[in-house]
XYZ file of C-alpha atoms in Angstrom:
549
model
C 95.644 110.134 79.178
C 97.749 110.051 82.324
C 96.916 110.815 85.937
C 99.164 111.308 88.963
C 102.421 111.603 87.060
C 103.409 114.006 89.801
C 102.045 114.021 93.379
C 100.786 117.560 92.851
C 98.656 116.449 89.892
C 95.914 115.115 92.178
C 94.627 117.206 95.085
C 91.824 116.006 97.372
C 90.160 118.278 99.924
C 87.747 116.791 102.444
C 84.451 118.647 102.873
C 82.722 118.556 106.259
C 79.137 119.449 107.023
C 78.604 123.088 107.788
C 78.976 124.023 111.458
C 80.738 120.775 112.423
C 83.829 122.766 113.381
C 83.048 125.350 116.058
C 84.839 127.639 118.523
C 84.358 125.367 121.554
C 83.798 121.686 122.163
C 84.940 118.482 123.821
C 87.188 117.525 120.914
C 89.958 119.365 119.088
C 89.900 119.165 115.288
C 93.085 119.223 113.227
C 93.518 119.856 109.515
C 95.995 117.305 108.132
C 97.632 117.771 104.717
C 99.775 114.891 103.487
C 101.635 113.725 100.398
C 102.971 110.240 99.606
C 101.582 109.055 102.929
C 98.619 106.896 103.918
C 95.924 108.047 106.322
C 96.974 105.479 108.997
C 100.527 106.813 108.798
C 99.260 110.369 109.317
C 97.124 109.173 112.243
C 100.184 107.625 113.867
C 102.141 110.861 113.454
C 99.352 112.950 114.996
C 98.957 110.513 117.891
C 102.693 110.625 118.610
C 102.810 114.415 118.582
C 99.676 114.692 120.750
C 100.810 112.065 123.273
C 97.801 109.838 122.500
C 97.089 106.333 121.230
C 96.164 105.903 117.568
C 92.725 104.711 118.686
C 92.072 108.180 120.116
C 92.358 109.739 116.640
C 89.111 109.775 114.647
C 88.649 110.643 110.978
C 85.952 110.535 108.307
C 87.645 108.369 105.702
C 90.843 107.096 104.102
C 92.579 109.288 101.571
C 94.744 108.320 98.608
C 98.468 107.977 99.198
C 99.255 108.952 95.601
C 97.832 112.446 95.955
C 98.092 115.626 97.969
C 95.193 115.299 100.403
C 93.685 117.497 103.095
C 91.442 115.899 105.691
C 90.328 116.441 109.275
C 90.995 114.432 112.417
C 89.534 114.821 115.896
C 91.276 114.150 119.214
C 90.160 114.394 122.862
C 90.426 117.948 124.131
C 93.021 116.961 126.759
C 96.154 116.374 124.714
C 99.461 117.944 123.866
C 98.836 120.749 121.338
C 100.187 119.970 117.875
C 101.599 122.153 115.128
C 103.676 120.294 112.553
C 105.080 121.184 109.148
C 107.686 118.643 108.125
C 108.284 117.368 104.611
C 105.195 115.605 103.320
C 103.006 116.217 106.390
C 101.420 119.368 107.767
C 99.149 119.366 110.842
C 97.381 122.523 112.040
C 94.617 123.220 114.517
C 91.282 123.937 112.806
C 88.898 124.346 115.757
C 86.724 122.197 118.005
C 83.684 119.931 117.822
C 81.095 118.576 120.220
C 81.484 114.968 119.003
C 84.165 112.710 117.563
C 84.624 112.971 113.812
C 83.161 110.110 111.738
C 82.132 109.419 108.155
C 78.673 110.814 108.939
C 80.183 114.306 109.217
C 81.700 114.275 105.713
C 79.706 115.762 102.843
C 82.227 114.711 100.206
C 85.495 115.790 98.649
C 86.762 118.560 96.423
C 89.199 117.633 93.650
C 91.797 119.512 91.633
C 93.186 117.177 88.982
C 95.800 117.667 86.273
C 95.203 115.308 83.345
C 98.299 114.838 81.179
C 99.221 113.062 77.984
C 96.266 114.398 75.986
C 96.128 114.445 72.222
C 94.080 116.811 70.120
C 91.188 114.398 69.835
C 91.183 113.871 73.620
C 90.705 117.600 74.112
C 87.892 117.617 71.553
C 86.165 114.734 73.359
C 86.420 116.634 76.641
C 84.799 119.723 75.132
C 81.937 117.717 73.655
C 81.298 115.741 76.872
C 81.771 118.442 79.474
C 78.330 120.038 79.470
C 76.512 116.689 79.478
C 78.517 115.402 82.460
C 78.081 118.715 84.263
C 74.310 118.650 83.789
C 73.469 114.934 83.957
C 76.357 113.244 85.803
C 77.033 109.525 85.452
C 76.293 106.196 87.114
C 77.825 106.126 90.593
C 79.966 103.017 90.127
C 82.802 101.938 92.403
C 86.059 102.425 90.508
C 89.356 100.519 90.442
C 90.577 101.825 93.818
C 87.923 99.675 95.477
C 89.253 96.489 93.908
C 92.878 96.127 94.954
C 92.143 92.418 95.385
C 92.001 92.081 91.585
C 95.251 93.927 91.080
C 96.876 91.519 93.545
C 95.381 88.393 91.873
C 93.392 87.394 94.971
C 89.969 87.084 93.393
C 86.921 87.455 95.645
C 87.729 86.320 99.185
C 84.192 87.008 100.427
C 82.714 84.877 97.624
C 84.921 81.956 98.656
C 83.590 82.313 102.203
C 80.009 82.385 100.952
C 80.683 79.150 99.071
C 82.110 77.564 102.219
C 85.716 77.535 100.968
C 87.132 78.942 104.196
C 90.657 77.554 103.861
C 90.925 78.824 100.296
C 89.675 82.247 101.384
C 92.322 82.502 104.116
C 95.117 81.662 101.679
C 93.854 84.129 99.076
C 93.546 86.938 101.589
C 96.997 86.722 103.146
C 99.297 84.289 101.370
C 98.411 84.440 97.683
C 101.213 85.397 95.249
C 100.864 88.934 93.923
C 102.633 90.377 90.872
C 103.576 93.304 93.120
C 105.266 91.298 95.868
C 108.820 92.217 96.754
C 111.391 89.408 96.607
C 111.080 89.135 100.386
C 107.330 88.583 100.199
C 107.691 86.138 97.298
C 110.010 83.926 99.339
C 107.813 84.157 102.422
C 104.657 83.161 100.557
C 106.438 80.346 98.722
C 107.684 78.978 102.050
C 104.176 79.137 103.519
C 102.803 77.396 100.420
C 105.328 74.577 100.600
C 104.627 73.980 104.284
C 100.873 74.603 104.309
C 99.298 72.141 106.719
C 102.391 71.961 108.938
C 101.206 74.721 111.248
C 104.222 74.648 113.571
C 106.527 75.108 110.597
C 104.369 77.908 109.149
C 104.313 79.608 112.546
C 108.111 79.550 112.724
C 108.412 80.966 109.206
C 105.933 83.741 110.053
C 107.758 84.631 113.260
C 110.949 85.048 111.277
C 109.062 87.220 108.812
C 107.309 89.193 111.550
C 103.678 88.814 110.436
C 100.665 86.501 110.774
C 102.233 84.081 113.267
C 99.185 84.356 115.574
C 97.106 82.806 112.777
C 99.289 79.705 112.815
C 99.435 79.640 116.626
C 95.648 79.263 116.462
C 95.849 76.551 113.799
C 98.340 74.600 115.906
C 95.652 74.420 118.605
C 92.705 74.028 116.192
C 94.126 72.555 112.956
C 90.895 72.757 110.930
C 89.436 75.976 112.345
C 90.154 78.276 109.395
C 87.117 80.406 110.213
C 88.528 81.093 113.663
C 91.935 81.942 112.155
C 90.401 84.963 110.408
C 90.020 86.614 113.822
C 93.808 86.983 113.986
C 94.105 88.668 110.564
C 94.182 92.501 110.425
C 90.601 93.787 110.629
C 91.222 96.411 107.938
C 92.223 93.747 105.414
C 89.128 91.701 106.223
C 86.886 94.709 105.644
C 88.638 95.587 102.392
C 87.769 92.185 100.938
C 84.208 92.245 102.254
C 83.526 95.693 100.816
C 85.204 94.808 97.516
C 82.824 91.945 96.818
C 79.753 93.818 98.008
C 80.744 96.697 95.713
C 81.314 94.318 92.800
C 77.791 92.930 93.188
C 76.430 96.506 93.297
C 78.357 97.459 90.148
C 77.031 94.469 88.238
C 73.447 95.233 89.311
C 73.804 98.875 88.278
C 75.229 97.791 84.919
C 72.191 95.571 84.314
C 69.867 98.480 85.136
C 71.633 100.683 82.592
C 71.499 98.016 79.891
C 67.788 97.488 80.509
C 67.055 101.232 80.395
C 69.329 102.342 77.523
C 69.642 101.093 73.985
C 73.174 100.100 73.048
C 73.661 103.173 70.888
C 72.609 105.394 73.811
C 75.212 104.238 76.289
C 78.931 104.689 76.798
C 81.189 101.990 78.210
C 83.820 102.947 80.784
C 86.776 100.595 81.296
C 87.436 99.108 84.718
C 89.437 96.289 86.273
C 86.209 94.986 87.819
C 84.292 94.831 84.527
C 82.706 97.016 81.860
C 80.792 99.982 83.322
C 78.001 101.152 80.994
C 76.566 104.604 81.562
C 74.040 106.719 79.673
C 74.876 109.309 77.048
C 73.195 112.659 77.488
C 70.247 112.790 79.882
C 69.526 109.620 81.889
C 66.387 107.710 80.857
C 63.221 108.086 82.943
C 63.590 104.590 84.445
C 66.845 105.661 86.091
C 65.752 109.194 87.000
C 62.784 107.894 88.988
C 65.059 105.812 91.195
C 66.218 107.264 94.493
C 69.204 104.940 94.359
C 70.324 101.334 94.431
C 71.001 99.830 97.833
C 74.291 98.147 98.635
C 72.939 94.661 99.370
C 72.967 93.322 102.910
C 72.907 89.768 104.186
C 70.751 87.398 102.073
C 69.428 90.443 100.145
C 66.818 90.847 102.866
C 66.974 94.664 102.696
C 66.854 95.057 98.901
C 63.080 95.361 98.450
C 61.988 95.464 94.817
C 65.597 95.329 93.657
C 66.077 91.832 95.064
C 65.331 90.278 91.675
C 68.143 92.110 89.901
C 70.619 91.206 92.636
C 69.498 87.573 92.396
C 70.306 87.706 88.700
C 73.805 89.012 89.470
C 74.375 86.364 92.146
C 73.234 83.614 89.788
C 75.998 84.672 87.400
C 78.371 84.445 90.366
C 77.232 80.901 91.183
C 75.406 82.010 94.340
C 71.853 82.207 95.635
C 70.370 84.947 97.799
C 70.536 82.660 100.832
C 74.267 82.127 100.223
C 74.922 85.884 100.211
C 75.806 85.686 103.870
C 78.952 84.898 105.846
C 78.445 83.240 109.192
C 80.996 82.368 111.848
C 83.889 84.374 110.355
C 84.932 87.462 112.299
C 84.948 90.723 110.367
C 82.704 89.619 107.497
C 79.233 90.750 108.567
C 77.378 92.094 105.530
C 75.446 95.313 106.150
C 73.303 97.075 103.589
C 73.555 100.766 102.853
C 71.711 103.201 100.609
C 73.766 104.461 97.660
C 72.762 107.012 95.007
C 72.591 105.491 91.541
C 73.741 108.709 89.847
C 76.725 110.856 90.794
C 76.631 114.535 89.821
C 79.937 116.440 89.975
C 79.338 119.919 91.374
C 81.114 123.129 90.343
C 82.798 121.309 87.449
C 85.317 123.632 85.809
C 88.057 123.068 83.245
C 90.948 125.386 82.442
C 92.051 125.752 78.798
C 94.471 123.124 77.488
C 98.141 123.952 77.760
C 101.386 122.321 76.729
C 102.350 119.210 78.705
C 106.076 119.457 79.348
C 106.245 115.918 80.764
C 104.799 114.251 77.652
C 106.237 115.508 74.404
C 103.671 116.541 71.833
C 100.758 116.345 74.265
C 98.525 118.764 76.142
C 97.292 118.883 79.710
C 94.125 120.221 81.282
C 93.217 121.010 84.881
C 89.830 119.985 86.279
C 88.076 121.101 89.453
C 84.880 119.630 90.901
C 83.243 118.384 94.109
C 81.728 114.946 94.670
C 79.530 113.454 97.383
C 81.111 111.019 99.816
C 81.692 107.607 98.252
C 81.893 108.790 94.628
C 85.056 108.363 92.556
C 86.831 111.261 90.862
C 88.726 108.916 88.534
C 85.388 107.721 87.154
C 84.366 111.302 86.370
C 87.643 111.757 84.488
C 87.072 108.536 82.549
C 83.574 109.682 81.574
C 84.707 113.107 80.434
C 87.331 111.626 78.115
C 85.336 108.640 76.831
C 84.086 108.927 73.256
C 80.360 108.677 72.666
C 78.982 106.203 70.147
C 78.566 109.017 67.618
C 82.167 110.187 68.121
C 83.485 106.661 67.609
C 81.438 106.225 64.437
C 82.709 109.569 63.141
C 86.316 108.612 63.880
C 85.963 105.230 62.194
C 84.506 106.904 59.113
C 87.275 109.506 59.060
C 90.002 106.889 59.503
C 88.514 104.759 56.736
C 88.510 107.727 54.351
C 92.109 108.769 54.913
C 93.741 105.576 56.200
C 96.134 105.384 59.145
C 98.191 108.545 58.734
C 101.041 108.667 61.291
C 101.435 112.401 60.787
C 97.798 113.212 61.382
C 94.893 111.575 63.136
C 94.577 111.980 66.845
C 97.394 114.496 67.287
C 97.575 117.343 69.746
C 98.066 120.920 68.724
C 101.685 120.413 69.804
C 102.273 117.266 67.712
C 100.696 114.288 65.999
C 100.526 110.546 65.862
C 97.951 107.881 65.075
C 95.894 106.139 67.714
C 97.391 102.734 66.884
C 100.927 104.067 67.382
C 100.194 105.410 70.863
C 99.859 102.485 73.239
C 98.356 103.142 76.648
C 97.162 106.674 75.892
C 93.523 106.437 76.789
C 90.747 104.466 78.335
C 89.893 102.929 74.960
C 91.251 99.606 73.697
C 92.054 98.281 77.149
C 91.131 94.592 76.831
C 87.879 92.733 76.386
C 86.438 92.622 79.885
C 87.362 96.157 80.838
C 85.209 97.845 78.211
C 83.063 95.233 76.453
C 79.386 95.962 76.765
C 78.581 92.245 76.950
C 81.294 91.346 79.459
C 78.786 90.188 82.077
C 76.167 88.000 80.442
C 74.023 85.400 82.128
C 76.337 82.658 80.897
C 79.399 84.232 82.501
C 80.220 84.482 86.163
C 81.004 88.069 86.995
C 84.381 88.931 88.340
C 87.791 87.423 88.439
C 89.010 83.864 88.206
C 92.487 82.529 88.947
C 93.658 79.277 87.263
C 92.536 76.179 89.119
C 95.020 74.287 91.217
C 97.063 77.273 92.282
C 98.547 77.157 95.746
C 97.194 73.724 96.602
C 97.426 72.568 100.186
C 100.915 71.428 101.035
C 102.274 72.466 97.634
C 103.801 75.508 95.997
C 102.032 78.300 94.189
C 101.394 77.156 90.654
C 103.348 78.430 87.695
C 107.004 79.215 87.204
C 108.433 82.251 88.924
C 111.677 83.962 87.989
C 114.687 83.295 90.170
C 114.703 86.431 92.295
C 117.937 87.053 94.066
C 118.102 88.390 97.580
C 115.702 87.991 100.453
C 117.100 85.763 103.175
C 120.339 87.018 104.615
C 122.956 84.309 104.277
C 120.441 81.648 103.222
C 120.279 78.570 105.427
C 117.535 78.477 108.046
C 114.793 80.707 106.714
C 112.815 80.782 109.917
C 115.380 83.051 111.501
C 115.552 85.773 108.972
C 113.998 87.585 106.026
C 116.484 90.284 107.043
C 116.653 92.825 104.270
C 118.775 92.222 101.218
C 117.706 91.467 97.718
C 115.634 93.333 95.216
C 112.685 95.017 96.870
C 113.910 93.752 100.223
C 112.201 96.302 102.478
C 108.776 95.766 103.972
C 106.980 96.618 100.806
C 103.721 95.310 99.395
C 100.497 94.626 101.215
C 100.106 92.009 103.867
C 98.509 89.559 101.516
C 96.728 92.251 99.565
C 93.923 94.704 99.816
C 94.091 98.143 98.341
C 96.251 100.304 100.530
C 94.845 103.666 99.426
C 96.423 103.372 96.028
C 100.081 103.389 97.078
C 103.056 101.217 97.809
C 105.462 101.790 100.648
C 108.927 102.341 99.334
C 109.739 102.732 95.693
C 111.791 101.344 92.869
C 112.695 97.683 92.757
C 110.247 94.941 92.063
C 106.756 95.857 93.118
C 107.447 99.594 92.972
C 104.831 102.162 92.120
C 106.187 102.966 88.680
C 105.501 99.595 87.108
C 103.248 100.250 84.152
C 100.843 98.010 82.303
C 101.309 97.541 78.610
C 98.623 99.440 76.823
C 96.838 99.798 80.134
C 97.252 103.473 80.868
C 96.060 104.383 84.337
C 95.048 101.442 86.562
C 94.427 103.398 89.690
C 95.337 106.784 88.445
C 99.070 106.325 88.571
C 100.460 103.724 86.117
C 101.657 104.737 82.704
C 102.042 102.782 79.507
C 105.116 100.638 79.262
C 105.389 96.948 79.663
C 105.431 96.610 83.528
C 105.877 93.359 85.395
C 102.296 92.591 86.236
C 102.543 89.053 84.895
C 100.906 87.971 81.667
C 97.440 86.526 81.207
C 95.706 87.739 84.347
C 92.386 86.448 83.156
C 89.273 88.281 84.271
C 86.251 86.087 84.247
C 84.094 86.714 81.262
C 86.705 86.116 78.606
C 89.953 87.430 77.307
C 93.315 87.952 78.912
C 94.762 91.157 80.228
C 98.412 91.491 79.436
C 100.364 92.529 82.482
């Protein structure tokens, strides 16, 4: 199964509350449709056209770069009128509103998704699952898009802060090696690693690179004040890491609820970078139906009520106590609780008949349409629809045992054939132990991600051998003066130390480009396909087993 092979394969349409847009008001509202562009980039374009600052532009939420998305943005009524239709961006006036647009005014999103690379058995699974998902929904987990920190090998920055490892957290957030770094970023981070502790030297390197030098200016004045240095890091990156860990704790608590309420044969396991995501098969059990939701935990779990015990169990597996679930004295890391529905129900779920997939020989494609409440993940709905139930898996194993592995038959589409074992990366099954094992978060295992000890030690280099990547510094010599283009992946690509940038990478091709697949991994955030990508081998997720990059 493959998502987002083409930008037009994934359409997202923001849904606002009825009557938010009106004929008159103090704010103008624009409808913004973009492709291969992040929301902040679209905000900057609108601000430029309207003669405003980016801070004057308000919106309800970030939208995926690797999709065609339509969302709304509000601006003060006094501005230069905007009408724009250029390339991958269209901006048109939609009306007015009495207040600035915020997340409170969004009721959710509508999705139109083309799912490619389907074999005959995939289509059969969809048909058998469709009515159950339409009627009963699924657990409202956070999906892979929330956890860009894992894709970039950073682990849990917020957890490090909770444990008091402030220096380690700063390095992981901004200077940790990522398998997606361009050659330019690799050299920059290696230089910072070699000179860590020499803050004047690190400041000079960062000035030459053009990022993060204010952090080292602070450390020159206050050499041990790593907590204070966080203030000078981009606020969006800080929030990304805070929300990622809070969401991870929520996911693990929800998974425990499902395991307590459903027998093993009555649940389906969805694969995820963050850990196995069990959900019910058929109708949800009464214990889950009676719940209004599961709260995203706030500081010290003080707002979790009767659910505090289950969150304490999750934190114990993380090596934390409830009192430690709090970050004090670090700007941008204030934990706030929030109500979240436990079950997500896709509305108006419709599927068009399967048709030939001209991009993937011998496969079919289907087109899905549905709406979701704000904060729910469409990719998770797709995973659930195409995930075999326990009965389906037992039937397949029995059938395979009876006839053996027949390359000409098995899980073929109506346009071709091929056995499951011969088709690497074609589904959400067989993805690696932690991604889909039902026991991947036991009491004896700390939940989440763990990087090898000793990496990026103070004053040293990042651990492990790295390939000799050509390019980077123009003319070599004094590196503080440059990082001027050149080399493979030399543009300003990659994230500033990480964080999920709406699912996309600036630029393309070269090392760190968006087309780098994961062997056997299928879709990691909806856009990576098969193949043996350069993610780096043995990215171990805590709980056992390695994930081949």
